[in-house]
Amino acid sequence: MSGIGVPGIILLVILALLLFGPNKLPELGRAVGRTFREFKDGAREIIEDEPSKKKNETPQPAAVQTNAEDKRLPE
């Protein structure tokens, strides 16, 4: 898996400092953290919901059809 790497992270931090200033960075960090947490919780709810749906939707056995021909003895 390829990542950004240490130089890329340093560049992003410097860019964020230039764009937003040091006073806004903690606020932005909290907002990003909340966003990731909400996404993670929503994904967990979806994942936990799927098995319960499958469990409740058990297939019903097919109805056995009995015809008069089925009851005859083989010739």
PDB file of N, CA, C and O in Angstrom:
ATOM      1  N   MET A   1       0.856  -1.158   0.000  1.00  0.00           N
ATOM      2  CA  MET A   1       0.000   0.000   0.000  1.00  0.00           C
ATOM      3  C   MET A   1       0.911   1.232   0.000  1.00  0.00           C
ATOM      4  O   MET A   1       1.778   1.372   0.832  1.00  0.00           O
ATOM      5  N   SER A   2       0.694   2.105  -0.933  1.00  0.00           N
ATOM      6  CA  SER A   2       1.503   3.317  -0.980  1.00  0.00           C
ATOM      7  C   SER A   2       0.798   4.409  -0.195  1.00  0.00           C
ATOM      8  O   SER A   2      -0.416   4.527  -0.199  1.00  0.00           O
ATOM      9  N   GLY A   3       1.584   5.202   0.493  1.00  0.00           N
ATOM     10  CA  GLY A   3       1.016   6.264   1.315  1.00  0.00           C
ATOM     11  C   GLY A   3       1.630   7.597   0.948  1.00  0.00           C
ATOM     12  O   GLY A   3       2.391   7.720  -0.010  1.00  0.00           O
ATOM     13  N   ILE A   4       1.291   8.590   1.726  1.00  0.00           N
ATOM     14  CA  ILE A   4       1.797   9.934   1.483  1.00  0.00           C
ATOM     15  C   ILE A   4       3.258  10.022   1.901  1.00  0.00           C
ATOM     16  O   ILE A   4       4.060  10.642   1.236  1.00  0.00           O
ATOM     17  N   GLY A   5       3.602   9.399   2.997  1.00  0.00           N
ATOM     18  CA  GLY A   5       4.965   9.455   3.492  1.00  0.00           C
ATOM     19  C   GLY A   5       5.175  10.662   4.391  1.00  0.00           C
ATOM     20  O   GLY A   5       4.356  11.575   4.453  1.00  0.00           O
ATOM     21  N   VAL A   6       6.296  10.667   5.091  1.00  0.00           N
ATOM     22  CA  VAL A   6       6.608  11.728   6.048  1.00  0.00           C
ATOM     23  C   VAL A   6       6.767  13.085   5.356  1.00  0.00           C
ATOM     24  O   VAL A   6       6.207  14.081   5.828  1.00  0.00           O
ATOM     25  N   PRO A   7       7.506  13.176   4.238  1.00  0.00           N
ATOM     26  CA  PRO A   7       7.621  14.496   3.594  1.00  0.00           C
ATOM     27  C   PRO A   7       6.274  15.050   3.137  1.00  0.00           C
ATOM     28  O   PRO A   7       6.032  16.260   3.236  1.00  0.00           O
ATOM     29  N   GLY A   8       5.382  14.190   2.685  1.00  0.00           N
ATOM     30  CA  GLY A   8       4.056  14.640   2.257  1.00  0.00           C
ATOM     31  C   GLY A   8       3.233  15.167   3.415  1.00  0.00           C
ATOM     32  O   GLY A   8       2.522  16.171   3.287  1.00  0.00           O
ATOM     33  N   ILE A   9       3.331  14.491   4.560  1.00  0.00           N
ATOM     34  CA  ILE A   9       2.586  14.938   5.743  1.00  0.00           C
ATOM     35  C   ILE A   9       3.115  16.291   6.217  1.00  0.00           C
ATOM     36  O   ILE A   9       2.334  17.186   6.564  1.00  0.00           O
ATOM     37  N   ILE A  10       4.430  16.431   6.230  1.00  0.00           N
ATOM     38  CA  ILE A  10       5.030  17.708   6.647  1.00  0.00           C
ATOM     39  C   ILE A  10       4.569  18.825   5.712  1.00  0.00           C
ATOM     40  O   ILE A  10       4.214  19.919   6.160  1.00  0.00           O
ATOM     41  N   LEU A  11       4.547  18.545   4.422  1.00  0.00           N
ATOM     42  CA  LEU A  11       4.094  19.540   3.453  1.00  0.00           C
ATOM     43  C   LEU A  11       2.632  19.922   3.687  1.00  0.00           C
ATOM     44  O   LEU A  11       2.263  21.100   3.629  1.00  0.00           O
ATOM     45  N   LEU A  12       1.791  18.933   3.979  1.00  0.00           N
ATOM     46  CA  LEU A  12       0.383  19.217   4.256  1.00  0.00           C
ATOM     47  C   LEU A  12       0.210  20.063   5.513  1.00  0.00           C
ATOM     48  O   LEU A  12      -0.630  20.971   5.551  1.00  0.00           O
ATOM     49  N   VAL A  13       0.996  19.783   6.553  1.00  0.00           N
ATOM     50  CA  VAL A  13       0.909  20.566   7.788  1.00  0.00           C
ATOM     51  C   VAL A  13       1.331  22.010   7.533  1.00  0.00           C
ATOM     52  O   VAL A  13       0.667  22.958   7.990  1.00  0.00           O
ATOM     53  N   ILE A  14       2.418  22.203   6.796  1.00  0.00           N
ATOM     54  CA  ILE A  14       2.886  23.564   6.479  1.00  0.00           C
ATOM     55  C   ILE A  14       1.842  24.295   5.644  1.00  0.00           C
ATOM     56  O   ILE A  14       1.531  25.466   5.899  1.00  0.00           O
ATOM     57  N   LEU A  15       1.266  23.619   4.667  1.00  0.00           N
ATOM     58  CA  LEU A  15       0.238  24.224   3.834  1.00  0.00           C
ATOM     59  C   LEU A  15      -0.987  24.608   4.662  1.00  0.00           C
ATOM     60  O   LEU A  15      -1.558  25.696   4.501  1.00  0.00           O
ATOM     61  N   ALA A  16      -1.403  23.718   5.593  1.00  0.00           N
ATOM     62  CA  ALA A  16      -2.547  24.018   6.453  1.00  0.00           C
ATOM     63  C   ALA A  16      -2.258  25.213   7.343  1.00  0.00           C
ATOM     64  O   ALA A  16      -3.130  26.062   7.561  1.00  0.00           O
ATOM     65  N   LEU A  17      -1.020  25.292   7.874  1.00  0.00           N
ATOM     66  CA  LEU A  17      -0.652  26.448   8.705  1.00  0.00           C
ATOM     67  C   LEU A  17      -0.719  27.745   7.914  1.00  0.00           C
ATOM     68  O   LEU A  17      -1.186  28.770   8.412  1.00  0.00           O
ATOM     69  N   LEU A  18      -0.252  27.698   6.673  1.00  0.00           N
ATOM     70  CA  LEU A  18      -0.280  28.908   5.843  1.00  0.00           C
ATOM     71  C   LEU A  18      -1.704  29.322   5.485  1.00  0.00           C
ATOM     72  O   LEU A  18      -2.031  30.508   5.462  1.00  0.00           O
ATOM     73  N   LEU A  19      -2.541  28.342   5.174  1.00  0.00           N
ATOM     74  CA  LEU A  19      -3.902  28.661   4.754  1.00  0.00           C
ATOM     75  C   LEU A  19      -4.801  29.095   5.913  1.00  0.00           C
ATOM     76  O   LEU A  19      -5.577  30.044   5.785  1.00  0.00           O
ATOM     77  N   PHE A  20      -4.738  28.393   7.036  1.00  0.00           N
ATOM     78  CA  PHE A  20      -5.704  28.620   8.105  1.00  0.00           C
ATOM     79  C   PHE A  20      -5.121  29.332   9.319  1.00  0.00           C
ATOM     80  O   PHE A  20      -5.863  29.873  10.129  1.00  0.00           O
ATOM     81  N   GLY A  21      -3.833  29.280   9.497  1.00  0.00           N
ATOM     82  CA  GLY A  21      -3.214  29.897  10.666  1.00  0.00           C
ATOM     83  C   GLY A  21      -3.228  28.955  11.849  1.00  0.00           C
ATOM     84  O   GLY A  21      -4.038  28.034  11.925  1.00  0.00           O
ATOM     85  N   PRO A  22      -2.338  29.181  12.797  1.00  0.00           N
ATOM     86  CA  PRO A  22      -2.212  28.265  13.936  1.00  0.00           C
ATOM     87  C   PRO A  22      -3.422  28.278  14.865  1.00  0.00           C
ATOM     88  O   PRO A  22      -3.659  27.310  15.577  1.00  0.00           O
ATOM     89  N   ASN A  23      -4.209  29.339  14.872  1.00  0.00           N
ATOM     90  CA  ASN A  23      -5.358  29.406  15.784  1.00  0.00           C
ATOM     91  C   ASN A  23      -6.529  28.551  15.307  1.00  0.00           C
ATOM     92  O   ASN A  23      -7.320  28.079  16.124  1.00  0.00           O
ATOM     93  N   LYS A  24      -6.667  28.364  14.017  1.00  0.00           N
ATOM     94  CA  LYS A  24      -7.799  27.607  13.473  1.00  0.00           C
ATOM     95  C   LYS A  24      -7.515  26.110  13.378  1.00  0.00           C
ATOM     96  O   LYS A  24      -8.441  25.313  13.255  1.00  0.00           O
ATOM     97  N   LEU A  25      -6.256  25.687  13.408  1.00  0.00           N
ATOM     98  CA  LEU A  25      -5.933  24.271  13.205  1.00  0.00           C
ATOM     99  C   LEU A  25      -6.564  23.341  14.245  1.00  0.00           C
ATOM    100  O   LEU A  25      -7.087  22.286  13.865  1.00  0.00           O
ATOM    101  N   PRO A  26      -6.542  23.655  15.545  1.00  0.00           N
ATOM    102  CA  PRO A  26      -7.200  22.738  16.495  1.00  0.00           C
ATOM    103  C   PRO A  26      -8.692  22.567  16.218  1.00  0.00           C
ATOM    104  O   PRO A  26      -9.231  21.464  16.309  1.00  0.00           O
ATOM    105  N   GLU A  27      -9.343  23.663  15.849  1.00  0.00           N
ATOM    106  CA  GLU A  27     -10.774  23.593  15.525  1.00  0.00           C
ATOM    107  C   GLU A  27     -11.009  22.707  14.299  1.00  0.00           C
ATOM    108  O   GLU A  27     -11.923  21.881  14.279  1.00  0.00           O
ATOM    109  N   LEU A  28     -10.174  22.868  13.280  1.00  0.00           N
ATOM    110  CA  LEU A  28     -10.300  22.029  12.081  1.00  0.00           C
ATOM    111  C   LEU A  28     -10.021  20.567  12.392  1.00  0.00           C
ATOM    112  O   LEU A  28     -10.693  19.671  11.871  1.00  0.00           O
ATOM    113  N   GLY A  29      -9.033  20.323  13.248  1.00  0.00           N
ATOM    114  CA  GLY A  29      -8.720  18.949  13.647  1.00  0.00           C
ATOM    115  C   GLY A  29      -9.893  18.280  14.349  1.00  0.00           C
ATOM    116  O   GLY A  29     -10.204  17.115  14.097  1.00  0.00           O
ATOM    117  N   ARG A  30     -10.548  19.019  15.239  1.00  0.00           N
ATOM    118  CA  ARG A  30     -11.722  18.466  15.933  1.00  0.00           C
ATOM    119  C   ARG A  30     -12.853  18.174  14.949  1.00  0.00           C
ATOM    120  O   ARG A  30     -13.527  17.148  15.044  1.00  0.00           O
ATOM    121  N   ALA A  31     -13.059  19.081  14.001  1.00  0.00           N
ATOM    122  CA  ALA A  31     -14.121  18.877  13.010  1.00  0.00           C
ATOM    123  C   ALA A  31     -13.845  17.644  12.158  1.00  0.00           C
ATOM    124  O   ALA A  31     -14.755  16.844  11.896  1.00  0.00           O
ATOM    125  N   VAL A  32     -12.596  17.478  11.755  1.00  0.00           N
ATOM    126  CA  VAL A  32     -12.239  16.294  10.957  1.00  0.00           C
ATOM    127  C   VAL A  32     -12.422  15.030  11.791  1.00  0.00           C
ATOM    128  O   VAL A  32     -12.943  14.015  11.313  1.00  0.00           O
ATOM    129  N   GLY A  33     -12.006  15.081  13.056  1.00  0.00           N
ATOM    130  CA  GLY A  33     -12.170  13.921  13.945  1.00  0.00           C
ATOM    131  C   GLY A  33     -13.624  13.541  14.131  1.00  0.00           C
ATOM    132  O   GLY A  33     -13.981  12.356  14.099  1.00  0.00           O
ATOM    133  N   ARG A  34     -14.484  14.548  14.329  1.00  0.00           N
ATOM    134  CA  ARG A  34     -15.927  14.273  14.469  1.00  0.00           C
ATOM    135  C   ARG A  34     -16.494  13.651  13.202  1.00  0.00           C
ATOM    136  O   ARG A  34     -17.306  12.728  13.251  1.00  0.00           O
ATOM    137  N   THR A  35     -16.056  14.171  12.058  1.00  0.00           N
ATOM    138  CA  THR A  35     -16.545  13.648  10.779  1.00  0.00           C
ATOM    139  C   THR A  35     -16.166  12.183  10.612  1.00  0.00           C
ATOM    140  O   THR A  35     -16.998  11.354  10.239  1.00  0.00           O
ATOM    141  N   PHE A  36     -14.899  11.859  10.898  1.00  0.00           N
ATOM    142  CA  PHE A  36     -14.463  10.465  10.786  1.00  0.00           C
ATOM    143  C   PHE A  36     -15.207   9.572  11.768  1.00  0.00           C
ATOM    144  O   PHE A  36     -15.584   8.450  11.442  1.00  0.00           O
ATOM    145  N   ARG A  37     -15.454  10.050  12.991  1.00  0.00           N
ATOM    146  CA  ARG A  37     -16.154   9.258  13.989  1.00  0.00           C
ATOM    147  C   ARG A  37     -17.591   8.971  13.549  1.00  0.00           C
ATOM    148  O   ARG A  37     -18.084   7.851  13.674  1.00  0.00           O
ATOM    149  N   GLU A  38     -18.274  10.000  13.016  1.00  0.00           N
ATOM    150  CA  GLU A  38     -19.650   9.805  12.544  1.00  0.00           C
ATOM    151  C   GLU A  38     -19.691   8.830  11.372  1.00  0.00           C
ATOM    152  O   GLU A  38     -20.587   7.982  11.297  1.00  0.00           O
ATOM    153  N   PHE A  39     -18.724   8.946  10.472  1.00  0.00           N
ATOM    154  CA  PHE A  39     -18.666   8.017   9.338  1.00  0.00           C
ATOM    155  C   PHE A  39     -18.442   6.594   9.821  1.00  0.00           C
ATOM    156  O   PHE A  39     -19.095   5.657   9.362  1.00  0.00           O
ATOM    157  N   LYS A  40     -17.531   6.426  10.766  1.00  0.00           N
ATOM    158  CA  LYS A  40     -17.221   5.100  11.300  1.00  0.00           C
ATOM    159  C   LYS A  40     -18.447   4.504  11.996  1.00  0.00           C
ATOM    160  O   LYS A  40     -18.761   3.316  11.817  1.00  0.00           O
ATOM    161  N   ASP A  41     -19.151   5.318  12.807  1.00  0.00           N
ATOM    162  CA  ASP A  41     -20.354   4.833  13.493  1.00  0.00           C
ATOM    163  C   ASP A  41     -21.440   4.445  12.492  1.00  0.00           C
ATOM    164  O   ASP A  41     -22.112   3.418  12.660  1.00  0.00           O
ATOM    165  N   GLY A  42     -21.618   5.253  11.453  1.00  0.00           N
ATOM    166  CA  GLY A  42     -22.618   4.937  10.431  1.00  0.00           C
ATOM    167  C   GLY A  42     -22.278   3.665   9.682  1.00  0.00           C
ATOM    168  O   GLY A  42     -23.147   2.829   9.422  1.00  0.00           O
ATOM    169  N   ALA A  43     -21.004   3.497   9.361  1.00  0.00           N
ATOM    170  CA  ALA A  43     -20.581   2.273   8.667  1.00  0.00           C
ATOM    171  C   ALA A  43     -20.776   1.062   9.563  1.00  0.00           C
ATOM    172  O   ALA A  43     -21.209   0.001   9.105  1.00  0.00           O
ATOM    173  N   ARG A  44     -20.491   1.206  10.855  1.00  0.00           N
ATOM    174  CA  ARG A  44     -20.662   0.088  11.796  1.00  0.00           C
ATOM    175  C   ARG A  44     -22.137  -0.299  11.898  1.00  0.00           C
ATOM    176  O   ARG A  44     -22.473  -1.486  11.931  1.00  0.00           O
ATOM    177  N   GLU A  45     -23.029   0.695  11.921  1.00  0.00           N
ATOM    178  CA  GLU A  45     -24.463   0.401  11.988  1.00  0.00           C
ATOM    179  C   GLU A  45     -24.920  -0.360  10.757  1.00  0.00           C
ATOM    180  O   GLU A  45     -25.701  -1.309  10.860  1.00  0.00           O
ATOM    181  N   ILE A  46     -24.431   0.031   9.591  1.00  0.00           N
ATOM    182  CA  ILE A  46     -24.810  -0.650   8.353  1.00  0.00           C
ATOM    183  C   ILE A  46     -24.305  -2.079   8.362  1.00  0.00           C
ATOM    184  O   ILE A  46     -25.028  -3.010   8.008  1.00  0.00           O
ATOM    185  N   ILE A  47     -23.063  -2.271   8.790  1.00  0.00           N
ATOM    186  CA  ILE A  47     -22.471  -3.612   8.805  1.00  0.00           C
ATOM    187  C   ILE A  47     -23.204  -4.501   9.801  1.00  0.00           C
ATOM    188  O   ILE A  47     -23.476  -5.663   9.513  1.00  0.00           O
ATOM    189  N   GLU A  48     -23.546  -3.967  10.973  1.00  0.00           N
ATOM    190  CA  GLU A  48     -24.252  -4.766  11.971  1.00  0.00           C
ATOM    191  C   GLU A  48     -25.688  -5.034  11.561  1.00  0.00           C
ATOM    192  O   GLU A  48     -26.278  -6.022  11.961  1.00  0.00           O
ATOM    193  N   ASP A  49     -26.276  -4.180  10.748  1.00  0.00           N
ATOM    194  CA  ASP A  49     -27.664  -4.319  10.336  1.00  0.00           C
ATOM    195  C   ASP A  49     -27.831  -5.420   9.292  1.00  0.00           C
ATOM    196  O   ASP A  49     -28.844  -6.104   9.276  1.00  0.00           O
ATOM    197  N   GLU A  50     -26.849  -5.627   8.428  1.00  0.00           N
ATOM    198  CA  GLU A  50     -26.967  -6.609   7.350  1.00  0.00           C
ATOM    199  C   GLU A  50     -27.146  -8.038   7.843  1.00  0.00           C
ATOM    200  O   GLU A  50     -28.036  -8.732   7.378  1.00  0.00           O
ATOM    201  N   PRO A  51     -26.351  -8.541   8.813  1.00  0.00           N
ATOM    202  CA  PRO A  51     -26.575  -9.920   9.259  1.00  0.00           C
ATOM    203  C   PRO A  51     -27.938 -10.126   9.895  1.00  0.00           C
ATOM    204  O   PRO A  51     -28.548 -11.170   9.717  1.00  0.00           O
ATOM    205  N   SER A  52     -28.463  -9.131  10.605  1.00  0.00           N
ATOM    206  CA  SER A  52     -29.773  -9.305  11.219  1.00  0.00           C
ATOM    207  C   SER A  52     -30.859  -9.379  10.157  1.00  0.00           C
ATOM    208  O   SER A  52     -31.839 -10.089  10.316  1.00  0.00           O
ATOM    209  N   LYS A  53     -30.693  -8.642   9.052  1.00  0.00           N
ATOM    210  CA  LYS A  53     -31.661  -8.735   7.962  1.00  0.00           C
ATOM    211  C   LYS A  53     -31.626 -10.121   7.345  1.00  0.00           C
ATOM    212  O   LYS A  53     -32.647 -10.716   7.066  1.00  0.00           O
ATOM    213  N   LYS A  54     -30.425 -10.640   7.136  1.00  0.00           N
ATOM    214  CA  LYS A  54     -30.302 -11.967   6.542  1.00  0.00           C
ATOM    215  C   LYS A  54     -30.889 -13.027   7.458  1.00  0.00           C
ATOM    216  O   LYS A  54     -31.487 -13.982   7.012  1.00  0.00           O
ATOM    217  N   LYS A  55     -30.712 -12.862   8.764  1.00  0.00           N
ATOM    218  CA  LYS A  55     -31.227 -13.825   9.720  1.00  0.00           C
ATOM    219  C   LYS A  55     -32.751 -13.824   9.719  1.00  0.00           C
ATOM    220  O   LYS A  55     -33.394 -14.861   9.811  1.00  0.00           O
ATOM    221  N   ASN A  56     -33.361 -12.641   9.592  1.00  0.00           N
ATOM    222  CA  ASN A  56     -34.818 -12.529   9.611  1.00  0.00           C
ATOM    223  C   ASN A  56     -35.453 -12.966   8.298  1.00  0.00           C
ATOM    224  O   ASN A  56     -36.615 -13.291   8.249  1.00  0.00           O
ATOM    225  N   GLU A  57     -34.688 -12.971   7.223  1.00  0.00           N
ATOM    226  CA  GLU A  57     -35.219 -13.313   5.910  1.00  0.00           C
ATOM    227  C   GLU A  57     -34.864 -14.744   5.524  1.00  0.00           C
ATOM    228  O   GLU A  57     -34.376 -14.993   4.440  1.00  0.00           O
ATOM    229  N   THR A  58     -35.108 -15.685   6.421  1.00  0.00           N
ATOM    230  CA  THR A  58     -34.813 -17.073   6.094  1.00  0.00           C
ATOM    231  C   THR A  58     -35.788 -17.537   5.032  1.00  0.00           C
ATOM    232  O   THR A  58     -36.988 -17.252   5.099  1.00  0.00           O
ATOM    233  N   PRO A  59     -35.277 -18.240   4.042  1.00  0.00           N
ATOM    234  CA  PRO A  59     -36.168 -18.687   2.963  1.00  0.00           C
ATOM    235  C   PRO A  59     -37.176 -19.711   3.469  1.00  0.00           C
ATOM    236  O   PRO A  59     -36.861 -20.587   4.257  1.00  0.00           O
ATOM    237  N   GLN A  60     -38.399 -19.553   3.028  1.00  0.00           N
ATOM    238  CA  GLN A  60     -39.455 -20.480   3.400  1.00  0.00           C
ATOM    239  C   GLN A  60     -39.336 -21.734   2.543  1.00  0.00           C
ATOM    240  O   GLN A  60     -39.006 -21.664   1.369  1.00  0.00           O
ATOM    241  N   PRO A  61     -39.595 -22.899   3.117  1.00  0.00           N
ATOM    242  CA  PRO A  61     -39.517 -24.128   2.310  1.00  0.00           C
ATOM    243  C   PRO A  61     -40.568 -24.100   1.206  1.00  0.00           C
ATOM    244  O   PRO A  61     -41.671 -23.599   1.394  1.00  0.00           O
ATOM    245  N   ALA A  62     -40.182 -24.618   0.070  1.00  0.00           N
ATOM    246  CA  ALA A  62     -41.099 -24.631  -1.069  1.00  0.00           C
ATOM    247  C   ALA A  62     -42.277 -25.546  -0.757  1.00  0.00           C
ATOM    248  O   ALA A  62     -42.135 -26.598  -0.148  1.00  0.00           O
ATOM    249  N   ALA A  63     -43.445 -25.112  -1.161  1.00  0.00           N
ATOM    250  CA  ALA A  63     -44.645 -25.910  -0.921  1.00  0.00           C
ATOM    251  C   ALA A  63     -44.583 -27.168  -1.777  1.00  0.00           C
ATOM    252  O   ALA A  63     -44.239 -27.124  -2.951  1.00  0.00           O
ATOM    253  N   VAL A  64     -44.890 -28.272  -1.166  1.00  0.00           N
ATOM    254  CA  VAL A  64     -44.864 -29.550  -1.882  1.00  0.00           C
ATOM    255  C   VAL A  64     -46.198 -29.720  -2.590  1.00  0.00           C
ATOM    256  O   VAL A  64     -47.251 -29.695  -1.958  1.00  0.00           O
ATOM    257  N   GLN A  65     -46.115 -29.868  -3.903  1.00  0.00           N
ATOM    258  CA  GLN A  65     -47.333 -30.053  -4.678  1.00  0.00           C
ATOM    259  C   GLN A  65     -47.578 -31.545  -4.850  1.00  0.00           C
ATOM    260  O   GLN A  65     -46.698 -32.290  -5.249  1.00  0.00           O
ATOM    261  N   THR A  66     -48.775 -31.959  -4.532  1.00  0.00           N
ATOM    262  CA  THR A  66     -49.126 -33.371  -4.700  1.00  0.00           C
ATOM    263  C   THR A  66     -50.175 -33.457  -5.790  1.00  0.00           C
ATOM    264  O   THR A  66     -51.286 -32.953  -5.661  1.00  0.00           O
ATOM    265  N   ASN A  67     -49.811 -34.066  -6.859  1.00  0.00           N
ATOM    266  CA  ASN A  67     -50.729 -34.278  -7.966  1.00  0.00           C
ATOM    267  C   ASN A  67     -51.261 -35.703  -7.902  1.00  0.00           C
ATOM    268  O   ASN A  67     -50.690 -36.574  -7.261  1.00  0.00           O
ATOM    269  N   ALA A  68     -52.337 -35.934  -8.581  1.00  0.00           N
ATOM    270  CA  ALA A  68     -52.908 -37.278  -8.631  1.00  0.00           C
ATOM    271  C   ALA A  68     -51.922 -38.233  -9.301  1.00  0.00           C
ATOM    272  O   ALA A  68     -51.825 -39.406  -8.951  1.00  0.00           O
ATOM    273  N   GLU A  69     -51.142 -37.724 -10.248  1.00  0.00           N
ATOM    274  CA  GLU A  69     -50.163 -38.560 -10.936  1.00  0.00           C
ATOM    275  C   GLU A  69     -49.049 -39.012 -10.002  1.00  0.00           C
ATOM    276  O   GLU A  69     -48.524 -40.098 -10.140  1.00  0.00           O
ATOM    277  N   ASP A  70     -48.706 -38.189  -9.041  1.00  0.00           N
ATOM    278  CA  ASP A  70     -47.645 -38.529  -8.106  1.00  0.00           C
ATOM    279  C   ASP A  70     -48.064 -39.654  -7.159  1.00  0.00           C
ATOM    280  O   ASP A  70     -47.215 -40.388  -6.671  1.00  0.00           O
ATOM    281  N   LYS A  71     -49.351 -39.809  -6.942  1.00  0.00           N
ATOM    282  CA  LYS A  71     -49.828 -40.806  -5.993  1.00  0.00           C
ATOM    283  C   LYS A  71     -49.986 -42.182  -6.626  1.00  0.00           C
ATOM    284  O   LYS A  71     -50.192 -43.161  -5.933  1.00  0.00           O
ATOM    285  N   ARG A  72     -49.911 -42.248  -7.944  1.00  0.00           N
ATOM    286  CA  ARG A  72     -50.074 -43.556  -8.601  1.00  0.00           C
ATOM    287  C   ARG A  72     -48.853 -44.424  -8.399  1.00  0.00           C
ATOM    288  O   ARG A  72     -47.732 -43.922  -8.267  1.00  0.00           O
ATOM    289  N   LEU A  73     -49.072 -45.684  -8.401  1.00  0.00           N
ATOM    290  CA  LEU A  73     -47.951 -46.635  -8.325  1.00  0.00           C
ATOM    291  C   LEU A  73     -47.295 -46.737  -9.689  1.00  0.00           C
ATOM    292  O   LEU A  73     -47.963 -46.644 -10.713  1.00  0.00           O
ATOM    293  N   PRO A  74     -45.989 -46.947  -9.714  1.00  0.00           N
ATOM    294  CA  PRO A  74     -45.333 -47.092 -11.019  1.00  0.00           C
ATOM    295  C   PRO A  74     -45.814 -48.351 -11.725  1.00  0.00           C
ATOM    296  O   PRO A  74     -46.129 -49.351 -11.114  1.00  0.00           O
ATOM    297  N   GLU A  75     -45.867 -48.303 -13.033  1.00  0.00           N
ATOM    298  CA  GLU A  75     -46.366 -49.434 -13.819  1.00  0.00           C
ATOM    299  C   GLU A  75     -45.288 -50.408 -14.169  1.00  0.00           C
ATOM    300  O   GLU A  75     -44.174 -50.195 -14.277  1.00  0.00           O
TER     301      GLU A  75
END
